[in-house]
PDB file of C-alpha atoms and ligand atoms in Angstrom:
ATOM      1  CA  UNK O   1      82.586 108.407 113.486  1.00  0.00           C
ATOM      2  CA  UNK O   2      83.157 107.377 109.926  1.00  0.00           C
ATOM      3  CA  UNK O   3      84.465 103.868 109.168  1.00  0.00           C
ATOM      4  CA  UNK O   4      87.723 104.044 107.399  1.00  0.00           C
ATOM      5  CA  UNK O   5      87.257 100.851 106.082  1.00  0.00           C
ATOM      6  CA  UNK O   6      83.938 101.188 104.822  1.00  0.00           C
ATOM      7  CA  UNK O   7      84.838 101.614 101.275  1.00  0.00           C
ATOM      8  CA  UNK O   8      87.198  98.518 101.425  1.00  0.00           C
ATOM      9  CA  UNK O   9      83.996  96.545 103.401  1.00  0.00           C
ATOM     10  CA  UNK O  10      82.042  97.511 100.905  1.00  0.00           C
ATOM     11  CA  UNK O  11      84.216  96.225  97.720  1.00  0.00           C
ATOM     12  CA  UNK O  12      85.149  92.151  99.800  1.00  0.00           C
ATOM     13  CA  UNK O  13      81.074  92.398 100.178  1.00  0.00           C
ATOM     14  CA  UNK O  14      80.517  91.882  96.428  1.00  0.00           C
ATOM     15  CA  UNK O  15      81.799  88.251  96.587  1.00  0.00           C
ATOM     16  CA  UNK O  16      78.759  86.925  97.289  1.00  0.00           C
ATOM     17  CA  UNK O  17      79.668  84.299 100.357  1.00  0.00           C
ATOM     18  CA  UNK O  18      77.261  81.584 102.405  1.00  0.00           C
ATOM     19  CA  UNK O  19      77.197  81.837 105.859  1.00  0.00           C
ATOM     20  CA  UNK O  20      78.109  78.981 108.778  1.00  0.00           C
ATOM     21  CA  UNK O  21      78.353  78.881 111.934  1.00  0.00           C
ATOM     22  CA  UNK O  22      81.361  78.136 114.052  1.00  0.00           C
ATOM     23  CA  UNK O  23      81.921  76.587 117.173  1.00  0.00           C
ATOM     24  CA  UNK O  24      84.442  75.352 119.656  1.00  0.00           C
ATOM     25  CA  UNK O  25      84.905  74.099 122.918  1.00  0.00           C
ATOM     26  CA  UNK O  26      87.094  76.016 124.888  1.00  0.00           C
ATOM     27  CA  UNK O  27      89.214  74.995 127.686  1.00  0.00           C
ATOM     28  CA  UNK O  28      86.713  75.387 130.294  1.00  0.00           C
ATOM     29  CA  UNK O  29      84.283  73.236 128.568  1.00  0.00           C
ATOM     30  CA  UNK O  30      82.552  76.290 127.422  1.00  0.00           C
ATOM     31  CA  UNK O  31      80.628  76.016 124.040  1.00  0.00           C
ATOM     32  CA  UNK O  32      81.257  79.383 121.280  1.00  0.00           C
ATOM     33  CA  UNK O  33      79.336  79.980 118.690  1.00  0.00           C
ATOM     34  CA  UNK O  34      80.628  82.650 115.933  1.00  0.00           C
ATOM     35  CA  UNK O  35      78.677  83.320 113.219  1.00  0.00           C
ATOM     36  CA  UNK O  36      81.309  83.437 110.024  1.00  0.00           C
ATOM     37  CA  UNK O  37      81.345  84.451 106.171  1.00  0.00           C
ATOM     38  CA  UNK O  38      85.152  83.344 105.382  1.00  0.00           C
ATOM     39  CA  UNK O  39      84.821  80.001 104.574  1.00  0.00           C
ATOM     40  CA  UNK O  40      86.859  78.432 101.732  1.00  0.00           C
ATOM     41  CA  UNK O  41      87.343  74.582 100.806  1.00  0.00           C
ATOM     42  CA  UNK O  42      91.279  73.836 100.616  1.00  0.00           C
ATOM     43  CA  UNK O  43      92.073  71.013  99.806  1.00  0.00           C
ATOM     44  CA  UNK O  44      90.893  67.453  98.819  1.00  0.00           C
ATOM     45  CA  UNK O  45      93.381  65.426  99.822  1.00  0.00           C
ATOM     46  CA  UNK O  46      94.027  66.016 102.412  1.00  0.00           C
ATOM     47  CA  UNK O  47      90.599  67.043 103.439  1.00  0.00           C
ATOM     48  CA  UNK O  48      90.626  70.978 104.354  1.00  0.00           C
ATOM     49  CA  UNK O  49      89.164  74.165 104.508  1.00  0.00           C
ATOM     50  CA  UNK O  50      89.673  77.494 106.417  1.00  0.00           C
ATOM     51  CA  UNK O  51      88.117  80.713 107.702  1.00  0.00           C
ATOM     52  CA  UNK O  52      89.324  83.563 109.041  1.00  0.00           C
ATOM     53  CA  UNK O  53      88.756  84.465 112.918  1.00  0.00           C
ATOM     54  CA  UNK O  54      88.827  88.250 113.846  1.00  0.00           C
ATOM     55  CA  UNK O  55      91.816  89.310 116.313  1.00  0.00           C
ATOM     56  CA  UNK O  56      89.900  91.412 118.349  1.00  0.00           C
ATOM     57  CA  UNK O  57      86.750  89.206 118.661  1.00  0.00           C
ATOM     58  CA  UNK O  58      85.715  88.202 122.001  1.00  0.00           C
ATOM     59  CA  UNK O  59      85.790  84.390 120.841  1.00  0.00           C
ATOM     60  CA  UNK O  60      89.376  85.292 120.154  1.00  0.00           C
ATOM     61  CA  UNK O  61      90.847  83.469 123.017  1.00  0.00           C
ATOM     62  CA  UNK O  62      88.643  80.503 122.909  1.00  0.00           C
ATOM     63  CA  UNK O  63      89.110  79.930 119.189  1.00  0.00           C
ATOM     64  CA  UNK O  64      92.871  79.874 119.491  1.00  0.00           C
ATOM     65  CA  UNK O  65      92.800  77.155 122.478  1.00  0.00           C
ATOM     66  CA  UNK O  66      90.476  74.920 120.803  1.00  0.00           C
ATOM     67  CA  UNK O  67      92.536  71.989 118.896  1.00  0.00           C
ATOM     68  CA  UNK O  68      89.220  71.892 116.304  1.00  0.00           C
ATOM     69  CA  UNK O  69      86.232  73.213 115.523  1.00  0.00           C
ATOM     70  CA  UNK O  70      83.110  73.221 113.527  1.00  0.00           C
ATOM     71  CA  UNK O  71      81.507  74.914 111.024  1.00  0.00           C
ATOM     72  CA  UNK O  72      77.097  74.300 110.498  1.00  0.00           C
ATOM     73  CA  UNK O  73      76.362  76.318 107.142  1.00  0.00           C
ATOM     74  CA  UNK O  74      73.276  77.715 107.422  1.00  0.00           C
ATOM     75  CA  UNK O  75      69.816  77.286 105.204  1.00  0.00           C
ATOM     76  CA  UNK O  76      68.037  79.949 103.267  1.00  0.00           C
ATOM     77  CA  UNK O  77      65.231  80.445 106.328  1.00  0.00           C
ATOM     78  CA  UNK O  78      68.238  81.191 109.103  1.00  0.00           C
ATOM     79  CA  UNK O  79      69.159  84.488 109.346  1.00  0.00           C
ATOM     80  CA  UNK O  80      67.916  84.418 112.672  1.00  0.00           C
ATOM     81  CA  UNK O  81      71.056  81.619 113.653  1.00  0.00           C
ATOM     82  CA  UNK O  82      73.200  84.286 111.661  1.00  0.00           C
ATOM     83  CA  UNK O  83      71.891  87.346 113.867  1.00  0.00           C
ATOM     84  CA  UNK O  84      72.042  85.509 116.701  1.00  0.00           C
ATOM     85  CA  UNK O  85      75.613  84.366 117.305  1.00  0.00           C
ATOM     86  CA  UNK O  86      77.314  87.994 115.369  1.00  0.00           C
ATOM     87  CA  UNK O  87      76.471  89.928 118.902  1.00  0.00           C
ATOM     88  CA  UNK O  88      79.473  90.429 121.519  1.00  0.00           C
ATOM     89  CA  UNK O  89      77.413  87.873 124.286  1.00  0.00           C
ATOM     90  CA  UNK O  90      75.712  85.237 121.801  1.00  0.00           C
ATOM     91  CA  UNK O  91      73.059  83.543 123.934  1.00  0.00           C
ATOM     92  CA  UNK O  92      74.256  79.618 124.449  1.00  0.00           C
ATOM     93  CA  UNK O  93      73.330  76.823 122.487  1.00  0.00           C
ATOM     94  CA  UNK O  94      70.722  74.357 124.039  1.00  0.00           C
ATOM     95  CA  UNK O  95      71.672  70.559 124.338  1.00  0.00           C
ATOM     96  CA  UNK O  96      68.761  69.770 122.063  1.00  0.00           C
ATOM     97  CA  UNK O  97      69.775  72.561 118.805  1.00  0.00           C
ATOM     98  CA  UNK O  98      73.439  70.385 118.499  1.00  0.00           C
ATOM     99  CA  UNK O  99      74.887  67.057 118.111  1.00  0.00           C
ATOM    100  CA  UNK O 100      78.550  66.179 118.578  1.00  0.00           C
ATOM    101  CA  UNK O 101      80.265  64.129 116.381  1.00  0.00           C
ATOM    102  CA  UNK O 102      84.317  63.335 116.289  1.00  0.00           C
ATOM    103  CA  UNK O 103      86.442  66.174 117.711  1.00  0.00           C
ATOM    104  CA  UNK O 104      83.911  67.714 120.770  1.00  0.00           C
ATOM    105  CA  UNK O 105      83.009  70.697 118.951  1.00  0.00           C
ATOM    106  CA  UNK O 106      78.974  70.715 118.373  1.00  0.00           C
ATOM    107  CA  UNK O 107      77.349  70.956 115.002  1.00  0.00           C
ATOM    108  CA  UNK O 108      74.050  72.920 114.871  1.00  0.00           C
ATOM    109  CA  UNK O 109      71.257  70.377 114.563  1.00  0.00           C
ATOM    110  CA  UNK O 110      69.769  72.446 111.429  1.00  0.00           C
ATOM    111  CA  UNK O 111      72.029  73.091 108.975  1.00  0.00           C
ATOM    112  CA  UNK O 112      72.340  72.239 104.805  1.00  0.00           C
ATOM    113  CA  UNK O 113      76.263  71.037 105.376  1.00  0.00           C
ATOM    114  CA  UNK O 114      78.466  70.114 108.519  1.00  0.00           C
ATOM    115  CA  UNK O 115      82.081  69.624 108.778  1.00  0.00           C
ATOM    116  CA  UNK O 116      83.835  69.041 111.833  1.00  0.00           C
ATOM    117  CA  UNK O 117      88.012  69.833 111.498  1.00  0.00           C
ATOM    118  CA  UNK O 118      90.773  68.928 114.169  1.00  0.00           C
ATOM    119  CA  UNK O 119      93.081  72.381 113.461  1.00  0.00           C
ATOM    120  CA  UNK O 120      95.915  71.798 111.038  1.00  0.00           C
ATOM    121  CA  UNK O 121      97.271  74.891 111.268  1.00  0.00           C
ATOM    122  CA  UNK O 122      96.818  78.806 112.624  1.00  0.00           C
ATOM    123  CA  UNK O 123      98.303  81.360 110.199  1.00  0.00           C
ATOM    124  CA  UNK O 124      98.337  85.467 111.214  1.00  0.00           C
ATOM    125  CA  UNK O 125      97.492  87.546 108.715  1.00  0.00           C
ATOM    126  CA  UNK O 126      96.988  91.389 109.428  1.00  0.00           C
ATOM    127  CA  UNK O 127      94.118  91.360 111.955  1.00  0.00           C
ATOM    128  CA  UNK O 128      92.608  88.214 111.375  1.00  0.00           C
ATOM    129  CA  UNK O 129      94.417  84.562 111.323  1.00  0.00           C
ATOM    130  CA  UNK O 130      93.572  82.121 109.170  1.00  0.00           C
ATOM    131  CA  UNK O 131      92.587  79.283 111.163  1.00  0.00           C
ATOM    132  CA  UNK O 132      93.221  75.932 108.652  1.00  0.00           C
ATOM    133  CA  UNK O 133      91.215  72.624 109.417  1.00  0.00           C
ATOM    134  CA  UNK O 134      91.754  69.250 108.552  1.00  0.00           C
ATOM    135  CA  UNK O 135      87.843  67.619 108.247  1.00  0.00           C
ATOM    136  CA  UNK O 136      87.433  64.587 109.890  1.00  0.00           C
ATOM    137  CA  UNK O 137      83.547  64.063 109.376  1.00  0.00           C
ATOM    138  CA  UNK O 138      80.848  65.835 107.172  1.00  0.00           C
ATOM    139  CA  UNK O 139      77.628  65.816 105.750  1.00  0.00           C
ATOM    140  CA  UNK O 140      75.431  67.741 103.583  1.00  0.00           C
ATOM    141  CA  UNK O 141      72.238  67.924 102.663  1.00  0.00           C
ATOM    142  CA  UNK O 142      69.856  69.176  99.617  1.00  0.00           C
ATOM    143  CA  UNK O 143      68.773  72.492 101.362  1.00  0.00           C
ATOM    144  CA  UNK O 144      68.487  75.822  99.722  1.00  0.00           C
ATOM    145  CA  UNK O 145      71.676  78.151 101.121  1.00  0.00           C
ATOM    146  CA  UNK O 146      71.284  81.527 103.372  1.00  0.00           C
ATOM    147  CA  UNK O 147      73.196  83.701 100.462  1.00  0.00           C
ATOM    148  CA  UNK O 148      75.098  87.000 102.840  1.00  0.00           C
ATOM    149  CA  UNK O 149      76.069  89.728 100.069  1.00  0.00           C
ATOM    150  CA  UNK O 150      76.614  93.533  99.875  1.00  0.00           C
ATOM    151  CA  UNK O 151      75.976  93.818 103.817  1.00  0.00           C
ATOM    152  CA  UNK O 152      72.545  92.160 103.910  1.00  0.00           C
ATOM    153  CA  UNK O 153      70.976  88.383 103.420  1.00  0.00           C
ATOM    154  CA  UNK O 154      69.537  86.736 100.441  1.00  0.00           C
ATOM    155  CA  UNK O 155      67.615  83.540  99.768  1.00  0.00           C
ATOM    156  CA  UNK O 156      65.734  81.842  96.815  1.00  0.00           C
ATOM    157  CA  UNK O 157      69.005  80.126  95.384  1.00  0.00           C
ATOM    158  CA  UNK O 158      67.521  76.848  94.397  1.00  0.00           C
ATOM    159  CA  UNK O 159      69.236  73.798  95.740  1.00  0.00           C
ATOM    160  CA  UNK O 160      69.803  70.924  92.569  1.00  0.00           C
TER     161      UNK O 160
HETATM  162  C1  FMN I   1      77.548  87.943 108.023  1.00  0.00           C
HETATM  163  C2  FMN I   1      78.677  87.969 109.018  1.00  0.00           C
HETATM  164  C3  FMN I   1      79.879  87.355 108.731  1.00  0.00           C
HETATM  165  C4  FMN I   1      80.931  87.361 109.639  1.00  0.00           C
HETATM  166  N1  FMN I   1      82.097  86.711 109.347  1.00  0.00           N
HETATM  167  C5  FMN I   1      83.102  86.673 110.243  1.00  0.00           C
HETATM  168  C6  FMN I   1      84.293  85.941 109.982  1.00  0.00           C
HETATM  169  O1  FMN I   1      84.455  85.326 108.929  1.00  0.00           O
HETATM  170  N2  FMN I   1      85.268  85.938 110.942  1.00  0.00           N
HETATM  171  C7  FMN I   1      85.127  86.602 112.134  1.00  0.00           C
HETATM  172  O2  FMN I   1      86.044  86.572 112.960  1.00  0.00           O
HETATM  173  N3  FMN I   1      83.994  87.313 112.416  1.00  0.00           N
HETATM  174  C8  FMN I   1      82.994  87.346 111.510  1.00  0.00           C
HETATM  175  N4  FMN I   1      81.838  88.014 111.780  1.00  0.00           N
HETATM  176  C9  FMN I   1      81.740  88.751 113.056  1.00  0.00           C
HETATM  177  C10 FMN I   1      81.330  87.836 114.212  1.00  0.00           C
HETATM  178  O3  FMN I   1      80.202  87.042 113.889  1.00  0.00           O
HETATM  179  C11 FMN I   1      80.961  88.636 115.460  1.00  0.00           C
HETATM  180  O4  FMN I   1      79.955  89.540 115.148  1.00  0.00           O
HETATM  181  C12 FMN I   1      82.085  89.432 115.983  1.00  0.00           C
HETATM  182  O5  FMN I   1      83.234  88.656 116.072  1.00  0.00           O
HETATM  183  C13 FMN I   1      81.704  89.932 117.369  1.00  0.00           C
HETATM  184  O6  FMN I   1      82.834  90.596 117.868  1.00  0.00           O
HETATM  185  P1  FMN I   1      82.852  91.037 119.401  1.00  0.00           P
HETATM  186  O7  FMN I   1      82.721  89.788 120.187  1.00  0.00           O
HETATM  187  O8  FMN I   1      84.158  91.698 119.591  1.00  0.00           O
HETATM  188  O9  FMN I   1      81.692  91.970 119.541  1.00  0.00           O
HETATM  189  C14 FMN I   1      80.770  88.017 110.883  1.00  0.00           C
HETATM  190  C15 FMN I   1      79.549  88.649 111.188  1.00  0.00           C
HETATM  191  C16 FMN I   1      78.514  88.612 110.273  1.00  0.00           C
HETATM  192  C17 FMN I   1      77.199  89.264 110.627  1.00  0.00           C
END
């Protein structure tokens, strides 16, 4: 079946975006992982950025009931991370690939930047709501980005 949106997928694609991860604990004590391409800083005082979590997304539930979150961006040599946490059933994260810092959500070991946000607030808009987060700790580091643009992954962006 054709995808109605395609042409509309295929015009947001050519904002070339990075690509993080983004996890939560859930109220079970259950680690998600999502991999995500709608990050955007905020603000700077107060610290905050957002992205924007899919309504019909199996992490749906768990996102909403999480009072923060994560995000790892990923390096230009992890499209592998990327793939791996985009499928329905993402396999779990291992205790040794994270670390957890202030608000309980984990931050992927490997990453060039890490931010971990206590929510500050949940908009809905359309199918997606804009989940905004207040950082409370980051980092980031020197690496080289993974680049995600027209539908497919690029590398080789140097890193100053
Ligand atoms: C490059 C890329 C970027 C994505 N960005 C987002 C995003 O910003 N927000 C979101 O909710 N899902 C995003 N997704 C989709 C999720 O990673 C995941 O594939 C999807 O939510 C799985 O849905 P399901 O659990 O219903 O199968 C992205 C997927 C890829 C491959």
């Amino acid at each position: 079946m054709a995808d109605e949106f395609r042409p509309l997928k295929d015009a947001f694609g050519k904002f070339a975006t990075g690509i993080a991860i983004a996890t939560c604990v859930d109220a079970k004590g259950e680690i998600r992982a999502l991999t995500i391409n709608s990050f955007t800083s905020v603000s700077l005082d107060p610290a905050l950025l957002l992205w924007c979590l899919e309504n019909k997304t199996s992490a749906y539930a768990q996102f909403m009931e999480a009072d923060g979150y994560a995000l790892s961006v990923l390096g230009a040599d992890q499209a592998a991370l990327s793939n791996r946490f985009a499928g329905r059933e993402p396999e779990p994260l291992s205790p040794d690939e994270f670390e957890i810092w202030e608000t309980g959500a984990p931050l992927l070991k490997s990453r060039i930047a890490g931010f971990d946000c206590r929510i500050h607030r949940r908009h809905k808009a359309g199918d997606h709501v804009i989940l905004i987060g207040e950082v409370v700790r980051f980092d980031s580091t020197n690496g080289a980005p993974l680049v995600y643009f027209s539908s497919n992954y690029h590398s080789g962006i140097q890193s100053k």
